[in-house]
Amino acid sequence: MAHATIRDVARAANVSIATVSRALNGHGNVRANLREHVQSVAAALGYVPHTGARSLSLARTNAIGVMLPDLHGEFYSEALRGIDAEASARGLQLLLSNMHGDQRGTETLRFMRGRVDALIIMAPDIDPERLLAHIPASLPTVLISCPDVAADHPQFRIDNVAAADAMVEHLVASGRRRIVHLSGPRGNRDAEERIVGYRAAMTRHGLNPRVLTGDFDEESGTAAAQALLGDVEGPDALFAANDMMAIGALVVFQRAGLNVPDDIAVAGFDDIPLARFVTPALTTMRVGIAEIGAEAVSRAAAILAGGNDTGIRWVAPQIRQRASTISGTADTPPPAPHNIS
């Protein structure tokens, strides 16, 4: 099957080859609407610039592009740790970028085209259809925790609903009734699904759900905890949608003189390394993001080797009961190999 050439793009876009070259290489002397038109035509034809066409003749770049919402913080450090370990073991290089909204994401994709053999994208709060429109069909792309997409790409999805439900069950079993949930930002897939699981469990037990909105950072946890300190009938548990918010809240509660967990239990989500080392150690849901990152590289490599992978693999988080929710509780034993099915 013949692959699209720069001449094909020029013909379809009704412009010169020179204009196509300038538009796709980001030259400033191309009008914005014309550049967008050329890029759209190139994407529709599956055109790959010459530097990436080497991969079509098996002389690949030996690089994988990785796009994450952020490159800071322990959660994304864990993701990169797993990705880097597996890539290094396979002799692959990484080209990393963070996304700050749709516009930055599409610009990064245009930059990566032709420079990498495959992509790994984690975009829980960005419209994936807009991103995928800029990816040639011939470029293997693995999606982690992205919103639903119509295109057939290998994906990883976290069972956030069941995991949040399980955490509420744990808190109820430990005697908690006034359980507040501190969510991630609205519009984020993981955050929204964890709210669903929390509300379902609270309703099932006849308890009143209460959701505060955070931003997945420590400052969000700090602000939420300070607000809750002023409640006349304060909560007896705070379930945060990630560990950094939980840790921020835990510090505020302790500085205010509250005993965790006797006065208020605190739970998180993700099981970042820091969760084990705060005092008291944090009860959380273990996602195993490093393992997911490593498996994403393996799936991309398998496709490059000729495999056909378009399936969804569900990740089932495992609860890690620690002393922040049950007084005197030791950490639970190390989990079995991570459940990616």
PDB file of N, CA and C in Angstrom, residues 48-66 87 90-95 109 111-120 135-142 153-154 296-297 299-306:
ATOM      1  N   VAL A  48       3.435  11.160   6.653  1.00  0.00           N
ATOM      2  CA  VAL A  48       4.518  11.164   7.627  1.00  0.00           C
ATOM      3  C   VAL A  48       5.711  11.873   7.008  1.00  0.00           C
ATOM      4  N   PRO A  49       6.242  12.918   7.657  1.00  0.00           N
ATOM      5  CA  PRO A  49       7.405  13.626   7.099  1.00  0.00           C
ATOM      6  C   PRO A  49       8.578  12.687   6.854  1.00  0.00           C
ATOM      7  N   HIS A  50       9.487  13.130   6.037  1.00  0.00           N
ATOM      8  CA  HIS A  50      10.590  12.275   5.603  1.00  0.00           C
ATOM      9  C   HIS A  50      11.388  11.703   6.769  1.00  0.00           C
ATOM     10  N   THR A  51      11.615  12.502   7.824  1.00  0.00           N
ATOM     11  CA  THR A  51      12.420  12.016   8.940  1.00  0.00           C
ATOM     12  C   THR A  51      11.779  10.827   9.619  1.00  0.00           C
ATOM     13  N   GLY A  52      10.453  10.726   9.519  1.00  0.00           N
ATOM     14  CA  GLY A  52       9.786   9.585  10.120  1.00  0.00           C
ATOM     15  C   GLY A  52       9.549   8.480   9.129  1.00  0.00           C
ATOM     16  N   ALA A  53       9.663   8.764   7.833  1.00  0.00           N
ATOM     17  CA  ALA A  53       9.415   7.743   6.825  1.00  0.00           C
ATOM     18  C   ALA A  53      10.435   6.621   6.905  1.00  0.00           C
ATOM     19  N   ARG A  54      11.557   6.872   7.574  1.00  0.00           N
ATOM     20  CA  ARG A  54      12.540   5.812   7.760  1.00  0.00           C
ATOM     21  C   ARG A  54      11.924   4.616   8.451  1.00  0.00           C
ATOM     22  N   SER A  55      10.952   4.862   9.353  1.00  0.00           N
ATOM     23  CA  SER A  55      10.330   3.764  10.078  1.00  0.00           C
ATOM     24  C   SER A  55       9.560   2.854   9.146  1.00  0.00           C
ATOM     25  N   LEU A  56       9.109   3.394   7.994  1.00  0.00           N
ATOM     26  CA  LEU A  56       8.344   2.585   7.059  1.00  0.00           C
ATOM     27  C   LEU A  56       9.241   1.583   6.355  1.00  0.00           C
ATOM     28  N   SER A  57      10.525   1.828   6.323  1.00  0.00           N
ATOM     29  CA  SER A  57      11.462   0.889   5.718  1.00  0.00           C
ATOM     30  C   SER A  57      12.246   0.152   6.793  1.00  0.00           C
ATOM     31  N   LEU A  58      11.715   0.143   8.010  1.00  0.00           N
ATOM     32  CA  LEU A  58      12.269  -0.567   9.166  1.00  0.00           C
ATOM     33  C   LEU A  58      13.531   0.082   9.705  1.00  0.00           C
ATOM     34  N   ALA A  59      13.979   1.232   9.162  1.00  0.00           N
ATOM     35  CA  ALA A  59      15.080   1.986   9.756  1.00  0.00           C
ATOM     36  C   ALA A  59      14.441   3.006  10.685  1.00  0.00           C
ATOM     37  N   ARG A  60      14.050   2.578  11.858  1.00  0.00           N
ATOM     38  CA  ARG A  60      13.229   3.387  12.745  1.00  0.00           C
ATOM     39  C   ARG A  60      14.043   4.406  13.528  1.00  0.00           C
ATOM     40  N   THR A  61      13.329   5.298  14.186  1.00  0.00           N
ATOM     41  CA  THR A  61      13.979   6.291  15.035  1.00  0.00           C
ATOM     42  C   THR A  61      14.398   5.693  16.370  1.00  0.00           C
ATOM     43  N   ASN A  62      13.803   4.539  16.742  1.00  0.00           N
ATOM     44  CA  ASN A  62      14.042   3.906  18.044  1.00  0.00           C
ATOM     45  C   ASN A  62      13.697   4.841  19.196  1.00  0.00           C
ATOM     46  N   ALA A  63      12.647   5.628  18.987  1.00  0.00           N
ATOM     47  CA  ALA A  63      12.183   6.559  20.021  1.00  0.00           C
ATOM     48  C   ALA A  63      10.677   6.422  20.190  1.00  0.00           C
ATOM     49  N   ILE A  64      10.227   6.617  21.414  1.00  0.00           N
ATOM     50  CA  ILE A  64       8.800   6.623  21.722  1.00  0.00           C
ATOM     51  C   ILE A  64       8.449   7.981  22.324  1.00  0.00           C
ATOM     52  N   GLY A  65       7.395   8.602  21.805  1.00  0.00           N
ATOM     53  CA  GLY A  65       6.933   9.874  22.353  1.00  0.00           C
ATOM     54  C   GLY A  65       6.007   9.631  23.535  1.00  0.00           C
ATOM     55  N   VAL A  66       6.178  10.409  24.576  1.00  0.00           N
ATOM     56  CA  VAL A  66       5.352  10.283  25.784  1.00  0.00           C
ATOM     57  C   VAL A  66       4.749  11.643  26.097  1.00  0.00           C
ATOM     58  N   ALA A  87      11.451   1.051  28.425  1.00  0.00           N
ATOM     59  CA  ALA A  87      12.059   1.558  27.197  1.00  0.00           C
ATOM     60  C   ALA A  87      13.565   1.292  27.186  1.00  0.00           C
ATOM     61  N   ARG A  90      14.489  -2.159  26.348  1.00  0.00           N
ATOM     62  CA  ARG A  90      14.290  -2.474  24.940  1.00  0.00           C
ATOM     63  C   ARG A  90      15.177  -1.635  24.022  1.00  0.00           C
ATOM     64  N   GLY A  91      16.054  -0.833  24.593  1.00  0.00           N
ATOM     65  CA  GLY A  91      16.950  -0.014  23.790  1.00  0.00           C
ATOM     66  C   GLY A  91      16.273   1.135  23.091  1.00  0.00           C
ATOM     67  N   LEU A  92      15.183   1.639  23.685  1.00  0.00           N
ATOM     68  CA  LEU A  92      14.418   2.723  23.080  1.00  0.00           C
ATOM     69  C   LEU A  92      14.681   4.044  23.812  1.00  0.00           C
ATOM     70  N   GLN A  93      14.654   5.126  23.064  1.00  0.00           N
ATOM     71  CA  GLN A  93      14.777   6.462  23.638  1.00  0.00           C
ATOM     72  C   GLN A  93      13.381   7.050  23.861  1.00  0.00           C
ATOM     73  N   LEU A  94      13.285   8.023  24.755  1.00  0.00           N
ATOM     74  CA  LEU A  94      12.010   8.676  25.043  1.00  0.00           C
ATOM     75  C   LEU A  94      12.074  10.149  24.650  1.00  0.00           C
ATOM     76  N   LEU A  95      10.979  10.620  24.068  1.00  0.00           N
ATOM     77  CA  LEU A  95      10.804  12.044  23.790  1.00  0.00           C
ATOM     78  C   LEU A  95       9.600  12.481  24.621  1.00  0.00           C
ATOM     79  N   LEU A 109       2.072  17.152  19.333  1.00  0.00           N
ATOM     80  CA  LEU A 109       1.905  16.036  18.409  1.00  0.00           C
ATOM     81  C   LEU A 109       2.499  16.351  17.043  1.00  0.00           C
ATOM     82  N   PHE A 111       4.934  18.289  16.480  1.00  0.00           N
ATOM     83  CA  PHE A 111       6.390  18.255  16.643  1.00  0.00           C
ATOM     84  C   PHE A 111       6.911  16.817  16.646  1.00  0.00           C
ATOM     85  N   MET A 112       6.164  15.911  17.275  1.00  0.00           N
ATOM     86  CA  MET A 112       6.635  14.529  17.414  1.00  0.00           C
ATOM     87  C   MET A 112       6.496  13.716  16.131  1.00  0.00           C
ATOM     88  N   ARG A 113       5.584  14.091  15.281  1.00  0.00           N
ATOM     89  CA  ARG A 113       5.380  13.319  14.056  1.00  0.00           C
ATOM     90  C   ARG A 113       6.666  13.233  13.256  1.00  0.00           C
ATOM     91  N   GLY A 114       7.041  11.997  12.916  1.00  0.00           N
ATOM     92  CA  GLY A 114       8.274  11.793  12.168  1.00  0.00           C
ATOM     93  C   GLY A 114       9.496  11.660  13.032  1.00  0.00           C
ATOM     94  N   ARG A 115       9.377  11.939  14.333  1.00  0.00           N
ATOM     95  CA  ARG A 115      10.519  11.845  15.231  1.00  0.00           C
ATOM     96  C   ARG A 115      10.436  10.639  16.164  1.00  0.00           C
ATOM     97  N   VAL A 116       9.272   9.980  16.204  1.00  0.00           N
ATOM     98  CA  VAL A 116       9.095   8.824  17.089  1.00  0.00           C
ATOM     99  C   VAL A 116       8.422   7.692  16.320  1.00  0.00           C
ATOM    100  N   ASP A 117       8.621   6.478  16.808  1.00  0.00           N
ATOM    101  CA  ASP A 117       8.008   5.302  16.191  1.00  0.00           C
ATOM    102  C   ASP A 117       6.644   4.986  16.786  1.00  0.00           C
ATOM    103  N   ALA A 118       6.376   5.495  17.974  1.00  0.00           N
ATOM    104  CA  ALA A 118       5.103   5.220  18.653  1.00  0.00           C
ATOM    105  C   ALA A 118       4.862   6.303  19.686  1.00  0.00           C
ATOM    106  N   LEU A 119       3.621   6.385  20.139  1.00  0.00           N
ATOM    107  CA  LEU A 119       3.240   7.388  21.135  1.00  0.00           C
ATOM    108  C   LEU A 119       2.558   6.720  22.333  1.00  0.00           C
ATOM    109  N   ILE A 120       2.778   7.296  23.506  1.00  0.00           N
ATOM    110  CA  ILE A 120       2.019   6.945  24.712  1.00  0.00           C
ATOM    111  C   ILE A 120       1.405   8.247  25.219  1.00  0.00           C
ATOM    112  N   ILE A 135      -2.656  12.561  14.482  1.00  0.00           N
ATOM    113  CA  ILE A 135      -1.771  11.401  14.520  1.00  0.00           C
ATOM    114  C   ILE A 135      -1.997  10.549  13.274  1.00  0.00           C
ATOM    115  N   PRO A 136      -0.971  10.274  12.487  1.00  0.00           N
ATOM    116  CA  PRO A 136      -1.144   9.399  11.330  1.00  0.00           C
ATOM    117  C   PRO A 136      -1.636   8.021  11.764  1.00  0.00           C
ATOM    118  N   ALA A 137      -2.483   7.411  10.960  1.00  0.00           N
ATOM    119  CA  ALA A 137      -3.010   6.091  11.299  1.00  0.00           C
ATOM    120  C   ALA A 137      -1.902   5.055  11.425  1.00  0.00           C
ATOM    121  N   SER A 138      -0.776   5.307  10.763  1.00  0.00           N
ATOM    122  CA  SER A 138       0.333   4.348  10.783  1.00  0.00           C
ATOM    123  C   SER A 138       1.190   4.443  12.040  1.00  0.00           C
ATOM    124  N   LEU A 139       0.936   5.430  12.900  1.00  0.00           N
ATOM    125  CA  LEU A 139       1.756   5.626  14.096  1.00  0.00           C
ATOM    126  C   LEU A 139       1.088   4.952  15.298  1.00  0.00           C
ATOM    127  N   PRO A 140       1.658   3.859  15.830  1.00  0.00           N
ATOM    128  CA  PRO A 140       1.061   3.184  16.988  1.00  0.00           C
ATOM    129  C   PRO A 140       0.926   4.146  18.169  1.00  0.00           C
ATOM    130  N   THR A 141      -0.259   4.184  18.758  1.00  0.00           N
ATOM    131  CA  THR A 141      -0.538   5.106  19.863  1.00  0.00           C
ATOM    132  C   THR A 141      -1.255   4.362  20.971  1.00  0.00           C
ATOM    133  N   VAL A 142      -0.685   4.390  22.175  1.00  0.00           N
ATOM    134  CA  VAL A 142      -1.266   3.739  23.344  1.00  0.00           C
ATOM    135  C   VAL A 142      -1.839   4.817  24.254  1.00  0.00           C
ATOM    136  N   HIS A 153      -7.507   2.149  19.308  1.00  0.00           N
ATOM    137  CA  HIS A 153      -6.154   2.246  19.844  1.00  0.00           C
ATOM    138  C   HIS A 153      -6.067   1.393  21.104  1.00  0.00           C
ATOM    139  N   PRO A 154      -4.924   0.790  21.369  1.00  0.00           N
ATOM    140  CA  PRO A 154      -4.761   0.086  22.644  1.00  0.00           C
ATOM    141  C   PRO A 154      -4.894   1.077  23.794  1.00  0.00           C
ATOM    142  N   ALA A 296       2.556  -0.193  28.848  1.00  0.00           N
ATOM    143  CA  ALA A 296       2.243   0.631  27.674  1.00  0.00           C
ATOM    144  C   ALA A 296       3.386   0.574  26.664  1.00  0.00           C
ATOM    145  N   VAL A 297       4.623   0.625  27.136  1.00  0.00           N
ATOM    146  CA  VAL A 297       5.778   0.508  26.240  1.00  0.00           C
ATOM    147  C   VAL A 297       5.788  -0.866  25.582  1.00  0.00           C
ATOM    148  N   ARG A 299       3.263  -2.801  24.921  1.00  0.00           N
ATOM    149  CA  ARG A 299       2.206  -2.892  23.908  1.00  0.00           C
ATOM    150  C   ARG A 299       2.599  -2.146  22.636  1.00  0.00           C
ATOM    151  N   ALA A 300       3.214  -0.966  22.814  1.00  0.00           N
ATOM    152  CA  ALA A 300       3.668  -0.216  21.640  1.00  0.00           C
ATOM    153  C   ALA A 300       4.730  -1.003  20.876  1.00  0.00           C
ATOM    154  N   ALA A 301       5.658  -1.607  21.616  1.00  0.00           N
ATOM    155  CA  ALA A 301       6.722  -2.385  20.975  1.00  0.00           C
ATOM    156  C   ALA A 301       6.154  -3.589  20.230  1.00  0.00           C
ATOM    157  N   ALA A 302       5.127  -4.212  20.793  1.00  0.00           N
ATOM    158  CA  ALA A 302       4.510  -5.372  20.148  1.00  0.00           C
ATOM    159  C   ALA A 302       3.865  -4.986  18.818  1.00  0.00           C
ATOM    160  N   ILE A 303       3.242  -3.808  18.780  1.00  0.00           N
ATOM    161  CA  ILE A 303       2.633  -3.338  17.535  1.00  0.00           C
ATOM    162  C   ILE A 303       3.713  -3.062  16.501  1.00  0.00           C
ATOM    163  N   LEU A 304       4.812  -2.436  16.930  1.00  0.00           N
ATOM    164  CA  LEU A 304       5.908  -2.152  16.009  1.00  0.00           C
ATOM    165  C   LEU A 304       6.505  -3.433  15.443  1.00  0.00           C
ATOM    166  N   ALA A 305       6.393  -4.515  16.222  1.00  0.00           N
ATOM    167  CA  ALA A 305       6.916  -5.809  15.763  1.00  0.00           C
ATOM    168  C   ALA A 305       5.932  -6.538  14.860  1.00  0.00           C
ATOM    169  N   GLY A 306       4.785  -5.911  14.594  1.00  0.00           N
ATOM    170  CA  GLY A 306       3.829  -6.514  13.686  1.00  0.00           C
ATOM    171  C   GLY A 306       2.555  -7.012  14.321  1.00  0.00           C
TER     172      GLY A 306
END
